[in-house]
Amino acid sequence: MALRVSDYMSSRVVVVEPRDTLARIRNLMLHNDISRVVVVEGSKPIGIVTETDISRVLLSESIRDSPRPIDSILASEVMTSPVVSVGPRVYLKNAASLMIKGGFSGLPVVDGDGNLVGIITKTDIVRAYAEHYHGLCKVREVMSSPVVTVNPLHSIYRVGKLIEKHNIGRVVVLDGGRPVGIITKTDLTFRLTGYSPRKIKFEDESRRTIKTLRVPVASDIMTPNPLTIGDFEDVAKAAEIMISHKISGLPVVNDSGSLVGIITKTDIVRVVASRDLGV
């Protein structure tokens, strides 16, 4: 029997109204451990705000002469609208195809009258892959390569620029060709305001005075010792790791431990969208 949206969608949806602020939305995301909220009028979805939207706003506001605090920015100003939605009886493969074609990370699920009844996300589709598609393909067949990387001492501002320039969700921190950390848009969005930058001490030319600099670098906010996966492993294993550890991407390494690619939820959703899976 073919898998449908109703088999994997979440019926519980965190919703906000158009005049709710990004500060409230950010708090809702943190409290509920989610990366998107649906903006509604009544019971009908009219937009979506994601953590990517908040990250983009924070980065753009930070370079302005008079940045606005996020408690003064409304959902209606940054939400993606109009909303692309699906019905609960839509095949999972078709929902995956909509996500890939539209660049969406989640789709509201609506009934025949357009009322919100759930949400289907990339995470849900990756869970379906982990449960149904063992043996279909290897990681090296679907991974992305080359990988956008930084070293531990690169500025966090460089990290942000790379993420925006390449329109990606994460960069890998390399040291000696091996992945030692990973930085995501979530790190920039939710950790940056509270990070504690490292202190670097040095002696001046007279060798009398020791000064302290505050230098925000990649290692300040990266997640260290990231989980990795081998390039010849089953994609279903990668999906299982992502689901069990609540992560969205895995650096891919060869037998010597060197970075050769990265596999993300998007890569797995692309497999579901593009292949004849039989279910």
Coordinates of N, CA, C and O in Angstrom, one line a residue, residues 128-278:
A128 N 9.9 8.1 7.5 CA 9.3 7.1 6.6 C 10.4 6.3 5.8 O 10.4 5.1 5.6
Y129 N 11.5 7.1 5.4 CA 12.6 6.4 4.6 C 13.3 5.4 5.6 O 13.6 4.3 5.2
A130 N 13.5 5.8 6.8 CA 14.2 4.9 7.7 C 13.4 3.7 8.0 O 14.0 2.6 8.2
E131 N 12.1 3.8 8.0 CA 11.3 2.6 8.3 C 11.0 1.7 7.1 O 10.6 0.5 7.3
H132 N 11.1 2.2 5.9 CA 10.6 1.5 4.7 C 11.6 1.2 3.6 O 11.4 0.3 2.8
Y133 N 12.7 1.9 3.6 CA 13.5 1.9 2.3 C 15.0 1.4 2.5 O 15.9 1.9 1.9
H134 N 15.2 0.4 3.4 CA 16.5 -0.1 3.6 C 17.0 -0.8 2.3 O 16.2 -1.5 1.6
G135 N 18.3 -0.6 2.0 CA 18.9 -1.3 0.8 C 18.6 -0.6 -0.5 O 19.0 -1.1 -1.5
L136 N 18.0 0.6 -0.5 CA 17.7 1.2 -1.7 C 18.9 1.9 -2.4 O 19.1 1.7 -3.6
C137 N 19.7 2.6 -1.6 CA 20.9 3.2 -2.2 C 21.9 3.6 -1.1 O 21.6 3.5 0.1
K138 N 23.2 3.8 -1.5 CA 24.3 4.1 -0.6 C 24.4 5.7 -0.5 O 24.0 6.4 -1.3
V139 N 25.0 6.0 0.6 CA 25.2 7.5 0.9 C 26.0 8.2 -0.2 O 25.6 9.3 -0.6
R140 N 27.0 7.6 -0.7 CA 27.8 8.2 -1.8 C 27.0 8.6 -3.0 O 27.4 9.4 -3.8
E141 N 25.9 7.9 -3.2 CA 25.0 8.1 -4.4 C 24.2 9.4 -4.3 O 23.8 9.9 -5.3
V142 N 23.9 9.8 -3.1 CA 23.0 10.9 -2.9 C 23.6 12.1 -2.1 O 23.0 13.2 -2.1
M143 N 24.8 11.9 -1.6 CA 25.4 13.0 -0.8 C 25.7 14.2 -1.7 O 25.9 14.1 -2.9
S144 N 25.9 15.4 -1.0 CA 26.3 16.6 -1.7 C 27.8 16.7 -1.5 O 28.4 16.5 -0.5
S145 N 28.5 17.1 -2.6 CA 29.9 17.3 -2.6 C 30.3 18.2 -3.7 O 29.7 18.2 -4.8
P146 N 31.3 19.2 -3.5 CA 32.1 19.4 -2.3 C 31.2 20.1 -1.2 O 30.1 20.5 -1.5
V147 N 31.8 20.1 0.0 CA 31.1 20.6 1.1 C 31.7 22.0 1.4 O 32.9 22.3 1.3
V148 N 30.8 23.0 1.8 CA 31.2 24.3 2.3 C 31.8 24.1 3.7 O 31.1 23.6 4.6
T149 N 33.0 24.5 3.9 CA 33.7 24.3 5.2 C 34.4 25.6 5.7 O 34.6 26.5 4.9
V150 N 34.6 25.6 7.0 CA 35.4 26.7 7.6 C 36.4 26.0 8.5 O 36.3 24.8 8.8
N151 N 37.4 26.7 9.0 CA 38.2 26.2 10.1 C 37.8 26.7 11.4 O 37.0 27.7 11.5
P152 N 38.3 26.2 12.5 CA 37.8 26.6 13.9 C 37.9 28.0 14.2 O 37.2 28.6 15.0
L153 N 38.9 28.7 13.5 CA 39.2 30.1 13.9 C 38.6 31.1 12.9 O 38.9 32.3 12.9
H154 N 37.8 30.6 12.0 CA 37.1 31.5 11.1 C 36.1 32.4 11.8 O 35.5 31.8 12.8
S155 N 35.9 33.6 11.4 CA 34.9 34.5 12.1 C 33.5 33.9 11.9 O 33.2 33.4 10.8
I156 N 32.7 34.1 12.9 CA 31.3 33.7 12.8 C 30.6 34.5 11.7 O 29.6 34.0 11.2
Y157 N 31.1 35.7 11.4 CA 30.5 36.5 10.4 C 30.8 35.9 9.0 O 29.9 35.9 8.1
R158 N 31.9 35.3 8.9 CA 32.2 34.6 7.6 C 31.3 33.3 7.5 O 30.8 33.0 6.4
V159 N 31.1 32.7 8.6 CA 30.2 31.5 8.6 C 28.8 31.9 8.1 O 28.2 31.3 7.2
G160 N 28.3 33.1 8.7 CA 27.0 33.5 8.3 C 26.9 33.9 6.8 O 25.9 33.6 6.1
K161 N 28.0 34.5 6.3 CA 28.0 34.9 4.9 C 28.0 33.7 4.0 O 27.4 33.7 2.9
L162 N 28.8 32.7 4.4 CA 28.8 31.5 3.6 C 27.5 30.8 3.5 O 27.0 30.3 2.5
I163 N 26.8 30.7 4.7 CA 25.5 30.1 4.7 C 24.5 30.8 3.8 O 23.7 30.2 3.1
E164 N 24.5 32.2 3.9 CA 23.6 33.0 3.0 C 24.0 32.9 1.5 O 23.2 32.7 0.7
K165 N 25.3 33.0 1.3 CA 25.8 32.9 -0.1 C 25.4 31.6 -0.8 O 25.0 31.6 -2.0
H166 N 25.6 30.5 -0.2 CA 25.4 29.2 -0.8 C 24.0 28.7 -0.5 O 23.6 27.6 -1.0
N167 N 23.2 29.4 0.3 CA 21.8 29.0 0.6 C 21.8 27.6 1.2 O 21.1 26.7 0.7
I168 N 22.6 27.4 2.2 CA 22.7 26.1 2.8 C 22.3 26.2 4.3 O 22.2 27.3 4.9
G169 N 22.1 25.0 4.9 CA 21.6 25.0 6.3 C 22.7 24.8 7.3 O 22.5 25.0 8.5
R170 N 24.0 24.5 6.8 CA 25.0 24.2 7.7 C 26.4 24.3 7.0 O 26.5 24.1 5.8
V171 N 27.4 24.5 7.8 CA 28.8 24.4 7.3 C 29.5 23.4 8.2 O 29.2 23.3 9.4
V172 N 30.5 22.8 7.7 CA 31.3 21.8 8.5 C 32.6 22.5 8.9 O 33.2 23.2 8.0
V173 N 33.0 22.3 10.1 CA 34.3 22.9 10.6 C 35.3 21.8 10.5 O 35.2 20.7 11.0
L174 N 36.4 22.1 9.7 CA 37.4 21.2 9.4 C 38.7 21.5 10.1 O 39.1 22.7 10.3
D175 N 39.4 20.5 10.6 CA 40.8 20.7 11.1 C 41.6 19.5 10.6 O 41.4 18.4 10.9
G176 N 42.6 19.8 9.7 CA 43.4 18.8 9.1 C 42.6 17.8 8.2 O 42.9 16.7 8.1
G177 N 41.6 18.4 7.6 CA 40.8 17.6 6.6 C 39.7 16.7 7.3 O 38.9 16.1 6.6
R178 N 39.6 16.8 8.6 CA 38.6 15.9 9.3 C 37.6 16.8 10.0 O 37.9 17.9 10.5
P179 N 36.3 16.4 10.0 CA 35.3 17.2 10.6 C 35.4 17.2 12.1 O 35.4 16.2 12.7
V180 N 35.5 18.4 12.7 CA 35.6 18.5 14.1 C 34.4 19.3 14.7 O 34.2 19.4 15.9
G181 N 33.5 19.8 13.9 CA 32.4 20.5 14.3 C 31.4 20.8 13.2 O 31.8 20.6 12.0
I182 N 30.2 21.3 13.5 CA 29.2 21.7 12.5 C 28.5 22.9 13.1 O 28.2 23.0 14.3
I183 N 28.2 23.8 12.2 CA 27.5 25.0 12.5 C 26.3 25.1 11.6 O 26.4 25.1 10.4
T184 N 25.1 25.2 12.2 CA 23.8 25.3 11.4 C 23.2 26.7 11.5 O 23.7 27.6 12.3
K185 N 22.2 27.0 10.7 CA 21.5 28.2 10.9 C 20.9 28.4 12.2 O 20.8 29.5 12.8
T186 N 20.5 27.2 12.8 CA 19.9 27.3 14.2 C 21.0 27.8 15.2 O 20.6 28.6 16.0
D187 N 22.2 27.4 15.0 CA 23.3 27.9 15.9 C 23.4 29.4 15.8 O 23.5 30.1 16.8
L188 N 23.3 29.9 14.5 CA 23.4 31.4 14.3 C 22.2 32.1 14.9 O 22.3 33.2 15.5
T189 N 21.0 31.5 14.7 CA 19.8 32.1 15.2 C 19.6 32.1 16.7 O 19.3 33.1 17.3
F190 N 19.9 31.0 17.3 CA 19.5 30.8 18.7 C 20.7 30.8 19.7 O 20.5 30.9 20.9
R191 N 21.9 30.7 19.2 CA 23.0 30.7 20.1 C 23.8 32.0 20.1 O 24.5 32.3 21.0
L192 N 23.8 32.6 18.9 CA 24.7 33.8 18.7 C 24.5 34.9 19.8 O 25.4 35.4 20.3
T193 N 23.2 35.1 20.1 CA 23.0 36.2 21.1 C 23.4 35.9 22.5 O 23.6 36.8 23.3
G194 N 23.7 34.6 22.8 CA 24.1 34.2 24.1 C 25.4 33.6 24.2 O 25.8 33.1 25.3
Y195 N 26.2 33.6 23.1 CA 27.5 32.9 23.2 C 28.5 33.7 24.0 O 28.4 34.9 24.2
S196 N 29.4 32.9 24.5 CA 30.5 33.6 25.3 C 31.8 33.5 24.5 O 32.4 32.4 24.5
P197 N 32.2 34.5 23.9 CA 33.4 34.5 23.0 C 34.7 34.2 23.8 O 34.8 34.5 24.9
R198 N 35.6 33.5 23.1 CA 36.8 33.1 23.7 C 37.7 34.3 24.0 O 37.6 35.3 23.3
K199 N 38.5 34.2 25.0 CA 39.4 35.3 25.3 C 40.8 34.9 24.9 O 41.3 33.8 25.2
I200 N 41.5 35.8 24.1 CA 42.8 35.5 23.7 C 43.8 36.5 24.4 O 43.6 37.7 24.2
K201 N 44.8 35.9 25.1 CA 45.7 36.8 25.8 C 47.0 36.9 25.1 O 47.5 35.9 24.5
F202 N 47.6 38.0 25.0 CA 48.9 38.2 24.4 C 49.7 39.3 25.0 O 49.1 40.2 25.7
E203 N 51.0 39.3 24.9 CA 51.8 40.3 25.4 C 52.1 41.4 24.4 O 52.3 41.1 23.2
D204 N 52.1 42.7 24.8 CA 52.4 43.7 23.8 C 53.9 43.8 23.5 O 54.7 43.0 24.0
E205 N 54.3 44.7 22.7 CA 55.7 44.7 22.2 C 56.7 44.9 23.4 O 57.8 44.5 23.3
S206 N 56.3 45.7 24.4 CA 57.2 45.9 25.6 C 57.2 44.6 26.5 O 58.0 44.6 27.4
R207 N 56.3 43.7 26.2 CA 56.2 42.4 27.0 C 55.9 42.7 28.4 O 56.3 42.0 29.3
R208 N 55.2 43.8 28.6 CA 54.8 44.2 30.0 C 53.3 44.0 30.3 O 52.9 43.7 31.4
T209 N 52.5 44.3 29.2 CA 51.1 44.3 29.4 C 50.4 43.1 28.7 O 50.7 42.9 27.5
I210 N 49.5 42.5 29.4 CA 48.8 41.4 28.8 C 47.4 41.9 28.5 O 46.7 42.4 29.4
K211 N 47.0 41.9 27.2 CA 45.7 42.4 26.8 C 44.7 41.2 26.5 O 45.2 40.1 26.3
T212 N 43.5 41.5 26.6 CA 42.5 40.5 26.3 C 41.6 40.9 25.2 O 41.1 42.0 25.2
L213 N 41.4 40.1 24.2 CA 40.6 40.3 23.0 C 39.4 39.4 23.1 O 39.5 38.2 23.5
R214 N 38.2 39.9 22.7 CA 37.1 39.0 22.5 C 36.9 38.8 21.0 O 36.5 39.7 20.3
V215 N 37.1 37.5 20.6 CA 37.1 37.2 19.1 C 36.1 36.1 18.9 O 36.3 35.0 19.2
P216 N 34.9 36.5 18.3 CA 33.9 35.5 18.0 C 34.3 34.6 16.8 O 34.4 35.2 15.7
V217 N 34.6 33.4 17.0 CA 35.0 32.5 16.0 C 34.1 31.2 15.9 O 33.3 31.0 16.8
A218 N 34.4 30.4 14.9 CA 33.5 29.3 14.6 C 33.4 28.3 15.8 O 32.4 27.8 16.1
S219 N 34.6 28.1 16.4 CA 34.6 27.1 17.5 C 33.8 27.6 18.7 O 33.5 26.8 19.6
D220 N 33.4 28.9 18.8 CA 32.6 29.4 19.9 C 31.2 28.8 19.9 O 30.6 28.6 20.9
I221 N 30.7 28.6 18.6 CA 29.3 28.2 18.5 C 29.0 26.9 17.9 O 27.9 26.4 17.8
M222 N 30.1 26.3 17.4 CA 29.9 25.0 16.7 C 29.5 23.9 17.6 O 29.8 23.9 18.8
T223 N 28.8 22.9 17.1 CA 28.6 21.6 17.8 C 29.8 20.8 17.6 O 30.1 20.4 16.4
P224 N 30.6 20.5 18.6 CA 31.9 19.7 18.4 C 31.6 18.2 18.2 O 30.6 17.7 18.6
N225 N 32.7 17.6 17.7 CA 32.6 16.1 17.5 C 31.3 15.6 16.8 O 30.6 14.8 17.4
P226 N 31.0 16.1 15.6 CA 29.8 15.8 15.0 C 29.7 14.3 14.6 O 30.7 13.7 14.4
L227 N 28.5 13.8 14.7 CA 28.3 12.4 14.2 C 28.6 12.4 12.7 O 28.3 13.4 11.9
T228 N 29.2 11.3 12.2 CA 29.5 11.2 10.8 C 29.0 9.9 10.3 O 28.6 9.0 11.1
I229 N 29.1 9.7 9.0 CA 28.7 8.4 8.4 C 29.6 8.1 7.2 O 30.1 9.0 6.5
G230 N 29.9 6.8 7.0 CA 30.7 6.4 5.9 C 30.1 6.5 4.5 O 28.8 6.4 4.4
D231 N 30.8 6.7 3.5 CA 30.2 7.0 2.2 C 29.6 5.7 1.6 O 28.8 5.8 0.7
F232 N 30.0 4.5 2.1 CA 29.4 3.3 1.5 C 28.2 2.8 2.4 O 27.7 1.7 2.2
E233 N 27.8 3.5 3.4 CA 26.7 3.1 4.3 C 25.4 3.3 3.6 O 25.2 4.1 2.6
D234 N 24.4 2.5 4.0 CA 23.0 2.6 3.5 C 22.4 4.0 3.9 O 22.6 4.5 5.0
V235 N 21.7 4.6 2.9 CA 21.0 5.9 3.2 C 20.0 5.7 4.4 O 19.8 6.7 5.2
A236 N 19.4 4.6 4.5 CA 18.5 4.3 5.5 C 19.1 4.4 6.9 O 18.5 4.9 7.9
K237 N 20.4 4.1 7.0 CA 21.1 4.2 8.3 C 21.3 5.7 8.6 O 21.2 6.1 9.7
A238 N 21.7 6.5 7.6 CA 21.8 7.9 7.8 C 20.5 8.5 8.2 O 20.4 9.4 9.1
A239 N 19.4 8.0 7.7 CA 18.0 8.5 8.1 C 17.8 8.2 9.5 O 17.2 9.0 10.3
E240 N 18.1 7.0 9.9 CA 17.9 6.5 11.3 C 18.7 7.4 12.3 O 18.2 7.8 13.3
I241 N 20.0 7.7 11.9 CA 20.8 8.5 12.8 C 20.2 9.9 12.9 O 20.1 10.5 14.0
M242 N 19.8 10.5 11.8 CA 19.2 11.8 11.9 C 17.9 11.9 12.8 O 17.8 12.8 13.5
I243 N 17.1 10.9 12.6 CA 15.9 10.8 13.4 C 16.2 10.6 14.9 O 15.7 11.3 15.8
S244 N 17.0 9.7 15.2 CA 17.3 9.3 16.6 C 18.1 10.4 17.4 O 17.9 10.6 18.6
H245 N 18.9 11.2 16.6 CA 19.7 12.3 17.3 C 19.1 13.6 17.0 O 19.7 14.6 17.4
K246 N 18.0 13.7 16.3 CA 17.4 15.0 16.0 C 18.3 16.0 15.3 O 18.5 17.1 15.7
I247 N 19.0 15.5 14.2 CA 19.9 16.4 13.5 C 19.4 16.3 12.0 O 18.7 15.4 11.6
S248 N 19.9 17.3 11.2 CA 19.4 17.4 9.8 C 20.5 17.1 8.8 O 20.2 17.2 7.6
G249 N 21.7 16.8 9.2 CA 22.8 16.6 8.3 C 23.9 15.8 8.9 O 24.2 16.0 10.1
L250 N 24.6 15.0 8.1 CA 25.7 14.2 8.6 C 26.9 14.4 7.6 O 26.8 14.2 6.4
P251 N 28.1 14.9 8.2 CA 29.3 14.8 7.3 C 29.6 13.4 6.9 O 29.4 12.5 7.7
V252 N 30.0 13.2 5.6 CA 30.3 11.9 5.1 C 31.8 11.8 5.0 O 32.5 12.7 4.5
V253 N 32.3 10.7 5.5 CA 33.8 10.5 5.6 C 34.1 9.2 4.8 O 33.3 8.3 4.7
N254 N 35.4 9.1 4.3 CA 35.9 7.9 3.7 C 36.5 7.0 4.8 O 36.5 7.3 6.0
D255 N 37.2 5.9 4.4 CA 37.8 5.0 5.3 C 38.8 5.6 6.2 O 39.1 5.1 7.3
S256 N 39.5 6.7 5.7 CA 40.6 7.3 6.5 C 40.0 8.4 7.4 O 40.8 9.0 8.1
G257 N 38.7 8.6 7.3 CA 38.1 9.7 8.2 C 38.1 11.1 7.6 O 37.7 12.0 8.3
S258 N 38.5 11.2 6.4 CA 38.5 12.5 5.7 C 37.2 12.8 5.1 O 36.4 11.9 4.7
L259 N 36.8 14.1 5.2 CA 35.5 14.6 4.7 C 35.4 14.4 3.2 O 36.3 14.9 2.4
V260 N 34.3 13.8 2.7 CA 34.1 13.6 1.2 C 32.8 14.2 0.8 O 32.5 14.3 -0.4
G261 N 31.9 14.5 1.7 CA 30.6 15.0 1.3 C 29.7 15.3 2.6 O 30.2 15.2 3.7
I262 N 28.5 15.5 2.3 CA 27.5 15.7 3.4 C 26.2 15.2 2.9 O 25.8 15.4 1.7
I263 N 25.4 14.5 3.8 CA 24.1 14.1 3.5 C 23.1 14.7 4.4 O 23.4 14.8 5.6
T264 N 22.1 15.3 3.9 CA 21.1 16.0 4.6 C 19.7 15.5 4.4 O 19.5 14.6 3.6
K265 N 18.8 15.9 5.3 CA 17.4 15.5 5.1 C 16.9 15.8 3.7 O 16.1 15.1 3.1
T266 N 17.3 17.0 3.1 CA 16.9 17.4 1.8 C 17.3 16.3 0.8 O 16.6 16.0 -0.1
D267 N 18.5 15.8 0.9 CA 19.0 14.7 0.0 C 18.1 13.5 0.1 O 17.8 12.9 -1.0
I268 N 17.7 13.2 1.3 CA 16.9 12.0 1.4 C 15.5 12.2 0.9 O 14.9 11.3 0.2
V269 N 14.9 13.4 1.2 CA 13.6 13.7 0.6 C 13.7 13.7 -0.9 O 12.7 13.3 -1.6
R270 N 14.8 14.2 -1.5 CA 14.9 14.1 -3.0 C 14.9 12.7 -3.5 O 14.3 12.5 -4.6
V271 N 15.4 11.7 -2.8 CA 15.3 10.3 -3.2 C 13.9 9.9 -3.2 O 13.4 9.3 -4.2
V272 N 13.1 10.2 -2.1 CA 11.7 9.9 -2.1 C 10.9 10.5 -3.2 O 10.1 9.9 -3.8
A273 N 11.3 11.7 -3.6 CA 10.6 12.4 -4.6 C 10.9 11.9 -6.0 O 10.0 12.0 -6.9
S274 N 12.1 11.4 -6.2 CA 12.5 11.1 -7.6 C 12.5 9.7 -8.0 O 12.7 9.3 -9.2
R275 N 12.4 8.7 -7.0 CA 12.5 7.3 -7.3 C 11.2 6.6 -7.2 O 10.3 7.0 -6.4
D276 N 11.1 5.5 -8.0 CA 10.0 4.6 -7.8 C 10.2 3.7 -6.7 O 11.0 2.7 -6.8
L277 N 9.6 4.0 -5.5 CA 9.8 3.3 -4.3 C 8.9 2.1 -4.1 O 9.1 1.3 -3.2
G278 N 7.9 2.1 -4.8 CA 7.0 0.9 -4.7 C 6.0 1.0 -3.6 O 5.0 0.2 -3.5

